[in-house]
Amino acid sequence: MKDKIYLSSPHMGGTEREFVNEAFDTNWVAPLGPNVNGFEQDLQKYLKEGVNVAALSSGTAALHLALILLDVKSGDEVICQSMTFSASANPIVYQGATPIFVDSESDTWNICPKYLEAAIKDRIALGKKPKAIIAVHLYGMPYKWDEIAAISKKYDIPVIEDSAEALGSSYKGKKCGTLGNISILSFNGNKIITTSGGGALVANDEKTKQKAIFYATQARDEAPHYQHSQIGYNYRMSNICAGIGRGQMEVLDKHVGYRRDMNFFYQDIFKDVSGVTVFTEPTSEVFSNHWLSCIIVDEAKAGFSAETIRLALEKENIESRPLWKPMHLQPVFENAPYYGGKISEDLFHNGICLPSGSNLNAIDKSRILSVLRGFN
Ligand SMILES: *Cc1c(COP(=O)(O)O)cnc(C)c1O
């Protein structure tokens, strides 16, 4: 059997081990230390002057804390993009709140401004104003920030920017991860950079960052003994993981370049194939890191389906995967309200993600090409 080609696998730059060794040499083997502070500073510098980053154990933890910081409680409602990974929505339920799912738009695949406003109006008419909006930059493609921010302002509902897949992407020159009232990042093993597992909360002010760290370290009041006035969590990033992150920051932009090259690679393969569309930026105002490159197959035009491609790749031990299955179609969320049509559902039925890692070499590419050539 040929080696497996993964959708997106960890890609070390080389200096990660030095930061990890330093942590061992200085005995900072704990969920705090110089690498945690250093990684936060690296991210702040990369994202934008003045932002405040708290390094956490996962992106999911960051979303959970974002909801807590926005005072989402039992009985509240939170709007969430339906087409996303379940981790965007699960923390709403951790808080005892109800997710209200909203469909995507067809050009960015992200939360549709029209359905979003319709959802807000209807929830208010039903007697409850949503507490927050979770918008996602799916596969690294920025959502329409201008329009979403205008709606957020009009109804005074804060946005949690789920930028788990979009570190390195930007919207009109502004980095994704700085566009929300609170933003989150993920450093899971399959993401654009990894700390083996980790995440971050990005706040616009130092006070919010410190509050996030307070909740992430068991909500200890200031006292010599253990004193608690609030429920806390164990969500801080380990100094070992942060060491990996510091090394990864040195190669982030280079790796974004490689991922974008994978997108060009697929554009070139399918450029003359009718019925196959490679997901790319709808306008030059946005820049996607192309965390994953995806295609949509119109079976009637193409004469084959996305699933046929997936199975052909699988035969050669090459991983590909259907797009995220929308949350409103998930059994666990079947009772949650939904606003929209069939855009995300159609994307799910007709799309697949193709191998997109920054570490795919010429041999990997030629193996992928030889399978995909059968489809043009
Ligand atoms: C990966 C991901 C998360 C969760 O991040 P973890 O670090 O894996 O907890 C949240 N939202 C989206 C859109 C993701 O892709």
Short mmCIF file of C-alpha atoms and ligand atoms in Angstrom, two decimals:
data_model
loop_
_atom_site.label_atom_id
_atom_site.label_comp_id
_atom_site.label_asym_id
_atom_site.label_seq_id
_atom_site.Cartn_x
_atom_site.Cartn_y
_atom_site.Cartn_z
CA MET A 1 0.00 0.00 0.00
CA LYS A 2 1.28 3.47 -0.88
CA ASP A 3 1.80 5.96 1.95
CA LYS A 4 -1.33 7.78 2.97
CA ILE A 5 -1.72 11.36 1.73
CA TYR A 6 -3.64 13.31 4.36
CA LEU A 7 -6.06 16.17 3.99
CA SER A 8 -4.02 18.34 6.35
CA SER A 9 -1.28 17.06 8.64
CA PRO A 10 1.15 18.73 11.06
CA HIS A 11 4.11 20.42 9.37
CA MET A 12 7.01 21.38 11.60
CA GLY A 13 9.30 24.20 10.59
CA GLY A 14 12.37 23.01 12.49
CA THR A 15 12.84 25.31 15.47
CA GLU A 16 9.88 23.97 17.50
CA ARG A 17 12.11 21.46 19.29
CA GLU A 18 14.49 24.19 20.48
CA PHE A 19 11.66 25.99 22.27
CA VAL A 20 10.43 22.69 23.74
CA ASN A 21 13.96 21.74 24.87
CA GLU A 22 14.35 25.13 26.50
CA ALA A 23 11.16 24.47 28.45
CA PHE A 24 12.63 21.18 29.74
CA ASP A 25 16.05 22.74 30.44
CA THR A 26 14.47 25.44 32.58
CA ASN A 27 11.83 23.12 34.09
CA TRP A 28 8.91 25.20 32.78
CA VAL A 29 6.85 22.04 32.27
CA ALA A 30 3.56 23.61 33.31
CA PRO A 31 0.52 25.43 31.93
CA LEU A 32 2.40 28.72 32.20
CA GLY A 33 5.89 29.96 31.44
CA PRO A 34 8.06 31.89 28.98
CA ASN A 35 6.80 30.04 25.88
CA VAL A 36 3.17 30.82 26.75
CA ASN A 37 3.98 34.53 27.10
CA GLY A 38 6.24 34.43 24.04
CA PHE A 39 3.64 32.68 21.87
CA GLU A 40 1.01 35.22 22.91
CA GLN A 41 3.35 38.06 21.98
CA ASP A 42 4.18 36.45 18.63
CA LEU A 43 0.47 36.16 17.83
CA GLN A 44 -0.24 39.73 18.92
CA LYS A 45 2.56 41.04 16.74
CA TYR A 46 1.37 38.96 13.79
CA LEU A 47 -2.30 39.89 14.09
CA LYS A 48 -2.38 43.59 14.91
CA GLU A 49 -0.90 46.18 17.20
CA GLY A 50 -3.02 46.47 20.32
CA VAL A 51 -4.81 43.10 20.27
CA ASN A 52 -4.59 40.91 23.35
CA VAL A 53 -4.14 37.15 23.01
CA ALA A 54 -4.74 34.51 25.69
CA ALA A 55 -3.26 31.10 24.80
CA LEU A 56 -5.63 28.26 25.73
CA SER A 57 -5.90 24.48 25.58
CA SER A 58 -8.14 24.45 22.49
CA GLY A 59 -10.21 26.53 20.12
CA THR A 60 -13.30 24.99 21.68
CA ALA A 61 -12.21 26.25 25.11
CA ALA A 62 -11.69 29.71 23.58
CA LEU A 63 -15.25 29.69 22.18
CA HIS A 64 -16.62 28.58 25.54
CA LEU A 65 -14.81 31.40 27.35
CA ALA A 66 -15.93 33.92 24.70
CA LEU A 67 -19.55 33.01 25.47
CA ILE A 68 -18.92 33.32 29.21
CA LEU A 69 -17.28 36.72 28.73
CA LEU A 70 -20.34 37.85 26.77
CA ASP A 71 -22.51 36.67 29.65
CA VAL A 72 -24.30 33.90 27.75
CA LYS A 73 -26.34 31.97 30.29
CA SER A 74 -28.93 29.26 30.58
CA GLY A 75 -32.02 30.09 28.52
CA ASP A 76 -30.24 32.56 26.23
CA GLU A 77 -30.12 32.24 22.45
CA VAL A 78 -26.97 32.47 20.35
CA ILE A 79 -26.92 32.67 16.56
CA CYS A 80 -24.40 30.39 14.86
CA GLN A 81 -23.41 29.75 11.26
CA SER A 82 -24.91 26.35 10.44
CA MET A 83 -22.21 25.27 8.03
CA THR A 84 -19.25 24.71 10.34
CA PHE A 85 -17.53 22.18 12.56
CA SER A 86 -19.57 21.16 15.61
CA ALA A 87 -17.03 22.85 17.91
CA SER A 88 -18.45 26.24 16.85
CA ALA A 89 -21.85 25.33 18.28
CA ASN A 90 -21.23 22.92 21.17
CA PRO A 91 -20.09 25.59 23.68
CA ILE A 92 -23.49 27.31 23.30
CA VAL A 93 -25.01 24.16 24.77
CA TYR A 94 -22.31 23.96 27.48
CA GLN A 95 -23.76 27.27 28.70
CA GLY A 96 -27.31 25.93 28.67
CA ALA A 97 -28.19 28.29 25.83
CA THR A 98 -29.95 27.47 22.55
CA PRO A 99 -28.19 27.67 19.18
CA ILE A 100 -30.11 29.40 16.38
CA PHE A 101 -28.64 28.22 13.10
CA VAL A 102 -28.34 30.39 9.99
CA ASP A 103 -27.64 29.28 6.40
CA SER A 104 -24.63 30.24 4.30
CA GLU A 105 -24.33 32.42 1.22
CA SER A 106 -23.06 30.78 -1.95
CA ASP A 107 -19.97 32.91 -2.65
CA THR A 108 -18.13 32.75 0.71
CA TRP A 109 -19.96 29.68 2.09
CA ASN A 110 -20.23 31.66 5.34
CA ILE A 111 -23.14 33.10 7.33
CA CYS A 112 -25.57 34.84 4.96
CA PRO A 113 -26.21 38.48 5.98
CA LYS A 114 -29.82 38.35 4.73
CA TYR A 115 -30.78 35.23 6.62
CA LEU A 116 -28.87 36.53 9.65
CA GLU A 117 -30.94 39.71 9.79
CA ALA A 118 -34.16 37.74 9.19
CA ALA A 119 -33.24 35.43 12.08
CA ILE A 120 -32.50 38.33 14.45
CA LYS A 121 -35.79 40.07 13.59
CA ASP A 122 -37.78 36.90 14.10
CA ARG A 123 -36.13 35.99 17.41
CA ILE A 124 -36.75 39.52 18.70
CA ALA A 125 -40.39 39.30 17.53
CA LEU A 126 -40.67 36.01 19.42
CA GLY A 127 -39.53 37.80 22.55
CA LYS A 128 -35.81 37.09 22.87
CA LYS A 129 -32.88 39.04 21.48
CA PRO A 130 -29.94 36.75 20.64
CA LYS A 131 -26.96 37.30 22.97
CA ALA A 132 -24.22 36.79 20.36
CA ILE A 133 -23.51 35.86 16.74
CA ILE A 134 -20.90 33.19 15.95
CA ALA A 135 -19.54 33.75 12.43
CA VAL A 136 -16.95 31.43 10.90
CA HIS A 137 -14.31 31.88 8.17
CA LEU A 138 -14.88 28.46 6.65
CA TYR A 139 -11.79 26.76 5.20
CA GLY A 140 -9.96 30.07 5.68
CA MET A 141 -12.37 32.11 3.51
CA PRO A 142 -13.29 35.38 5.25
CA TYR A 143 -16.97 36.02 5.89
CA LYS A 144 -18.45 39.36 4.74
CA TRP A 145 -17.23 41.35 7.71
CA ASP A 146 -18.65 44.75 6.60
CA GLU A 147 -22.17 43.40 6.31
CA ILE A 148 -22.07 41.22 9.42
CA ALA A 149 -20.54 44.04 11.50
CA ALA A 150 -23.25 46.46 10.29
CA ILE A 151 -25.98 44.04 11.41
CA SER A 152 -24.18 43.48 14.72
CA LYS A 153 -24.11 47.23 15.29
CA LYS A 154 -27.69 47.84 14.17
CA TYR A 155 -29.08 45.32 16.66
CA ASP A 156 -26.30 45.73 19.25
CA ILE A 157 -25.39 42.02 19.29
CA PRO A 158 -21.67 41.18 19.63
CA VAL A 159 -19.90 38.90 17.14
CA ILE A 160 -17.68 36.00 18.14
CA GLU A 161 -15.33 35.53 15.22
CA ASP A 162 -14.51 31.83 14.84
CA SER A 163 -11.16 32.15 13.09
CA ALA A 164 -10.09 28.57 13.93
CA GLU A 165 -9.43 27.87 10.25
CA ALA A 166 -8.34 31.34 9.17
CA LEU A 167 -5.04 32.34 10.78
CA GLY A 168 -3.17 34.04 7.93
CA SER A 169 -6.32 35.08 6.03
CA SER A 170 -7.39 38.70 5.77
CA TYR A 171 -10.38 40.86 4.91
CA LYS A 172 -9.65 44.18 3.19
CA GLY A 173 -6.15 44.07 4.63
CA LYS A 174 -7.29 43.29 8.19
CA LYS A 175 -6.15 39.97 9.62
CA CYS A 176 -8.78 37.37 10.43
CA GLY A 177 -8.69 36.84 14.18
CA THR A 178 -9.02 40.58 14.82
CA LEU A 179 -12.48 41.16 13.36
CA GLY A 180 -14.81 40.11 16.18
CA ASN A 181 -15.84 41.64 19.48
CA ILE A 182 -14.03 38.52 20.64
CA SER A 183 -12.14 36.21 18.27
CA ILE A 184 -10.80 32.69 18.58
CA LEU A 185 -8.03 30.65 16.95
CA SER A 186 -7.26 26.91 16.92
CA PHE A 187 -3.91 25.14 16.83
CA ASN A 188 -5.22 21.60 16.54
CA GLY A 189 -3.08 19.09 14.64
CA ASN A 190 -4.91 19.61 11.35
CA LYS A 191 -5.02 23.42 11.40
CA ILE A 192 -2.82 25.92 9.57
CA ILE A 193 -0.26 25.80 12.38
CA THR A 194 -0.38 23.44 15.34
CA THR A 195 0.73 23.28 18.95
CA SER A 196 -0.30 19.57 18.90
CA GLY A 197 -3.56 20.83 20.36
CA GLY A 198 -4.38 24.34 21.49
CA GLY A 199 -6.26 27.53 20.86
CA ALA A 200 -6.40 31.21 21.68
CA LEU A 201 -8.86 33.92 22.54
CA VAL A 202 -8.22 37.32 20.95
CA ALA A 203 -9.61 40.35 22.78
CA ASN A 204 -9.60 44.03 21.91
CA ASP A 205 -8.57 45.06 25.42
CA GLU A 206 -6.21 43.81 28.11
CA LYS A 207 -9.01 43.54 30.67
CA THR A 208 -10.92 40.98 28.62
CA LYS A 209 -7.74 38.97 28.08
CA GLN A 210 -7.06 38.91 31.83
CA LYS A 211 -10.64 37.86 32.51
CA ALA A 212 -10.25 35.00 30.01
CA ILE A 213 -7.07 33.88 31.77
CA PHE A 214 -8.85 34.13 35.14
CA TYR A 215 -11.61 31.75 33.99
CA ALA A 216 -9.04 29.53 32.22
CA THR A 217 -7.08 29.02 35.46
CA GLN A 218 -9.89 27.93 37.80
CA ALA A 219 -11.21 31.42 38.64
CA ARG A 220 -9.01 31.97 41.70
CA ASP A 221 -9.71 35.11 43.65
CA GLU A 222 -6.76 37.07 44.97
CA ALA A 223 -5.96 35.43 48.30
CA PRO A 224 -3.13 33.31 49.73
CA HIS A 225 -5.50 30.35 50.02
CA TYR A 226 -7.76 28.92 47.32
CA GLN A 227 -10.73 31.25 47.22
CA HIS A 228 -13.44 31.15 44.55
CA SER A 229 -16.42 33.37 43.85
CA GLN A 230 -17.05 31.98 40.38
CA ILE A 231 -16.93 28.72 38.45
CA GLY A 232 -13.59 28.28 36.71
CA TYR A 233 -12.05 26.04 34.05
CA ASN A 234 -8.71 24.41 33.37
CA TYR A 235 -8.23 25.84 29.89
CA ARG A 236 -4.72 27.36 29.84
CA MET A 237 -2.13 26.29 27.27
CA SER A 238 0.86 24.27 28.41
CA ASN A 239 4.33 25.79 28.11
CA ILE A 240 5.44 22.73 26.09
CA CYS A 241 2.66 23.20 23.53
CA ALA A 242 3.34 26.94 23.39
CA GLY A 243 6.97 26.11 22.52
CA ILE A 244 5.76 24.25 19.43
CA GLY A 245 3.60 27.27 18.63
CA ARG A 246 6.55 29.67 18.81
CA GLY A 247 8.44 27.57 16.27
CA GLN A 248 5.35 27.35 14.06
CA MET A 249 4.94 31.14 14.04
CA GLU A 250 8.31 31.41 12.27
CA VAL A 251 6.95 29.47 9.28
CA LEU A 252 3.30 30.55 9.31
CA ASP A 253 3.40 32.81 6.26
CA LYS A 254 5.54 30.36 4.31
CA HIS A 255 3.05 27.60 5.05
CA VAL A 256 0.12 29.81 4.04
CA GLY A 257 1.95 30.27 0.72
CA TYR A 258 2.22 26.49 0.25
CA ARG A 259 -1.49 26.02 1.02
CA ARG A 260 -2.38 28.71 -1.50
CA ASP A 261 -0.17 26.91 -4.04
CA MET A 262 -2.28 23.78 -3.49
CA ASN A 263 -5.36 25.84 -4.36
CA PHE A 264 -3.70 27.03 -7.61
CA PHE A 265 -2.73 23.40 -8.29
CA TYR A 266 -6.40 22.35 -8.18
CA GLN A 267 -7.55 25.40 -10.13
CA ASP A 268 -5.18 24.40 -12.89
CA ILE A 269 -6.33 20.75 -12.91
CA PHE A 270 -10.01 21.66 -13.16
CA LYS A 271 -9.83 24.84 -15.24
CA ASP A 272 -11.33 23.24 -18.35
CA VAL A 273 -13.60 20.74 -16.60
CA SER A 274 -17.24 21.72 -16.85
CA GLY A 275 -19.26 21.14 -13.70
CA VAL A 276 -16.30 21.39 -11.28
CA THR A 277 -15.64 24.63 -9.38
CA VAL A 278 -12.64 25.17 -7.13
CA PHE A 279 -13.53 27.30 -4.07
CA THR A 280 -11.56 30.56 -4.34
CA GLU A 281 -11.86 34.16 -3.22
CA PRO A 282 -15.00 35.81 -4.66
CA THR A 283 -13.27 39.23 -4.73
CA SER A 284 -9.72 40.56 -4.50
CA GLU A 285 -10.65 42.30 -1.25
CA VAL A 286 -10.29 39.05 0.66
CA PHE A 287 -7.26 36.81 1.04
CA SER A 288 -7.77 33.19 2.06
CA ASN A 289 -5.08 31.03 3.62
CA HIS A 290 -6.83 28.17 1.78
CA TRP A 291 -6.52 26.01 4.86
CA LEU A 292 -8.40 23.37 2.89
CA SER A 293 -8.97 23.45 -0.86
CA CYS A 294 -12.47 22.35 -1.79
CA ILE A 295 -14.38 21.69 -4.98
CA ILE A 296 -18.06 21.66 -5.84
CA VAL A 297 -19.19 19.12 -8.42
CA ASP A 298 -22.35 19.73 -10.43
CA GLU A 299 -23.09 16.11 -11.27
CA ALA A 300 -25.51 16.90 -14.11
CA LYS A 301 -22.86 18.97 -15.90
CA ALA A 302 -19.79 16.96 -14.97
CA GLY A 303 -21.15 13.47 -15.48
CA PHE A 304 -19.66 12.32 -12.15
CA SER A 305 -20.21 13.19 -8.50
CA ALA A 306 -18.02 14.48 -5.70
CA GLU A 307 -18.38 11.08 -4.06
CA THR A 308 -16.97 9.35 -7.18
CA ILE A 309 -13.84 11.50 -6.86
CA ARG A 310 -13.59 10.77 -3.15
CA LEU A 311 -13.75 7.01 -3.76
CA ALA A 312 -11.19 7.17 -6.58
CA LEU A 313 -8.77 9.03 -4.29
CA GLU A 314 -9.43 6.62 -1.44
CA LYS A 315 -8.45 3.70 -3.66
CA GLU A 316 -5.00 5.28 -3.99
CA ASN A 317 -4.79 5.90 -0.23
CA ILE A 318 -5.39 9.64 -0.68
CA GLU A 319 -7.67 11.26 1.88
CA SER A 320 -10.49 13.60 0.87
CA ARG A 321 -13.67 14.39 2.75
CA PRO A 322 -17.15 15.82 2.27
CA LEU A 323 -17.57 19.42 3.42
CA TRP A 324 -18.79 20.13 6.95
CA LYS A 325 -22.30 18.78 7.40
CA PRO A 326 -24.47 21.75 8.45
CA MET A 327 -25.43 21.81 12.12
CA HIS A 328 -29.17 22.12 11.40
CA LEU A 329 -28.96 18.68 9.74
CA GLN A 330 -27.16 17.04 12.67
CA PRO A 331 -29.22 14.69 14.83
CA VAL A 332 -27.92 16.33 18.02
CA PHE A 333 -29.29 19.73 16.93
CA GLU A 334 -32.51 18.58 15.27
CA ASN A 335 -34.67 20.69 17.59
CA ALA A 336 -32.70 23.92 17.15
CA PRO A 337 -34.34 26.72 15.13
CA TYR A 338 -32.95 27.28 11.63
CA TYR A 339 -33.15 30.24 9.25
CA GLY A 340 -32.26 29.80 5.60
CA GLY A 341 -32.74 27.70 2.51
CA LYS A 342 -30.71 24.90 1.02
CA ILE A 343 -27.39 26.61 0.28
CA SER A 344 -25.32 24.88 2.95
CA GLU A 345 -27.17 21.61 2.41
CA ASP A 346 -26.34 21.68 -1.32
CA LEU A 347 -22.71 22.54 -0.59
CA PHE A 348 -22.55 19.55 1.74
CA HIS A 349 -24.02 17.21 -0.90
CA ASN A 350 -21.88 18.38 -3.79
CA GLY A 351 -18.55 19.34 -2.27
CA ILE A 352 -15.35 17.68 -1.11
CA CYS A 353 -12.15 18.87 0.55
CA LEU A 354 -8.97 17.77 -1.20
CA PRO A 355 -5.49 17.20 0.27
CA SER A 356 -4.28 20.67 1.20
CA GLY A 357 -1.34 20.34 3.57
CA SER A 358 1.62 22.72 3.36
CA ASN A 359 3.87 19.63 3.44
CA LEU A 360 2.66 17.90 0.26
CA ASN A 361 5.64 17.29 -2.03
CA ALA A 362 6.01 16.80 -5.78
CA ILE A 363 5.49 13.03 -5.51
CA ASP A 364 2.27 13.52 -3.49
CA LYS A 365 1.05 16.04 -6.04
CA SER A 366 1.73 13.74 -8.97
CA ARG A 367 -0.19 10.92 -7.26
CA ILE A 368 -3.14 13.28 -6.69
CA LEU A 369 -2.90 14.56 -10.26
CA SER A 370 -2.94 11.10 -11.77
CA VAL A 371 -6.24 10.32 -10.02
CA LEU A 372 -7.86 13.67 -10.81
CA ARG A 373 -6.77 13.54 -14.44
CA GLY A 374 -9.34 10.77 -14.83
CA PHE A 375 -12.00 13.40 -14.21
CA ASN A 376 -11.18 15.92 -16.90
C1 LIG B 1 -11.07 23.31 14.66
C2 LIG B 1 -12.22 24.18 14.80
C3 LIG B 1 -12.70 24.58 16.06
C4 LIG B 1 -12.21 24.01 17.36
O1 LIG B 1 -10.87 24.10 17.61
P1 LIG B 1 -10.15 23.02 18.56
O2 LIG B 1 -8.82 23.64 18.81
O3 LIG B 1 -10.06 21.74 17.76
O4 LIG B 1 -10.96 22.87 19.79
C5 LIG B 1 -13.73 25.51 16.12
N1 LIG B 1 -14.28 25.99 15.01
C6 LIG B 1 -13.89 25.61 13.79
C7 LIG B 1 -14.56 26.21 12.60
C8 LIG B 1 -12.87 24.67 13.63
O5 LIG B 1 -12.51 24.27 12.42
#
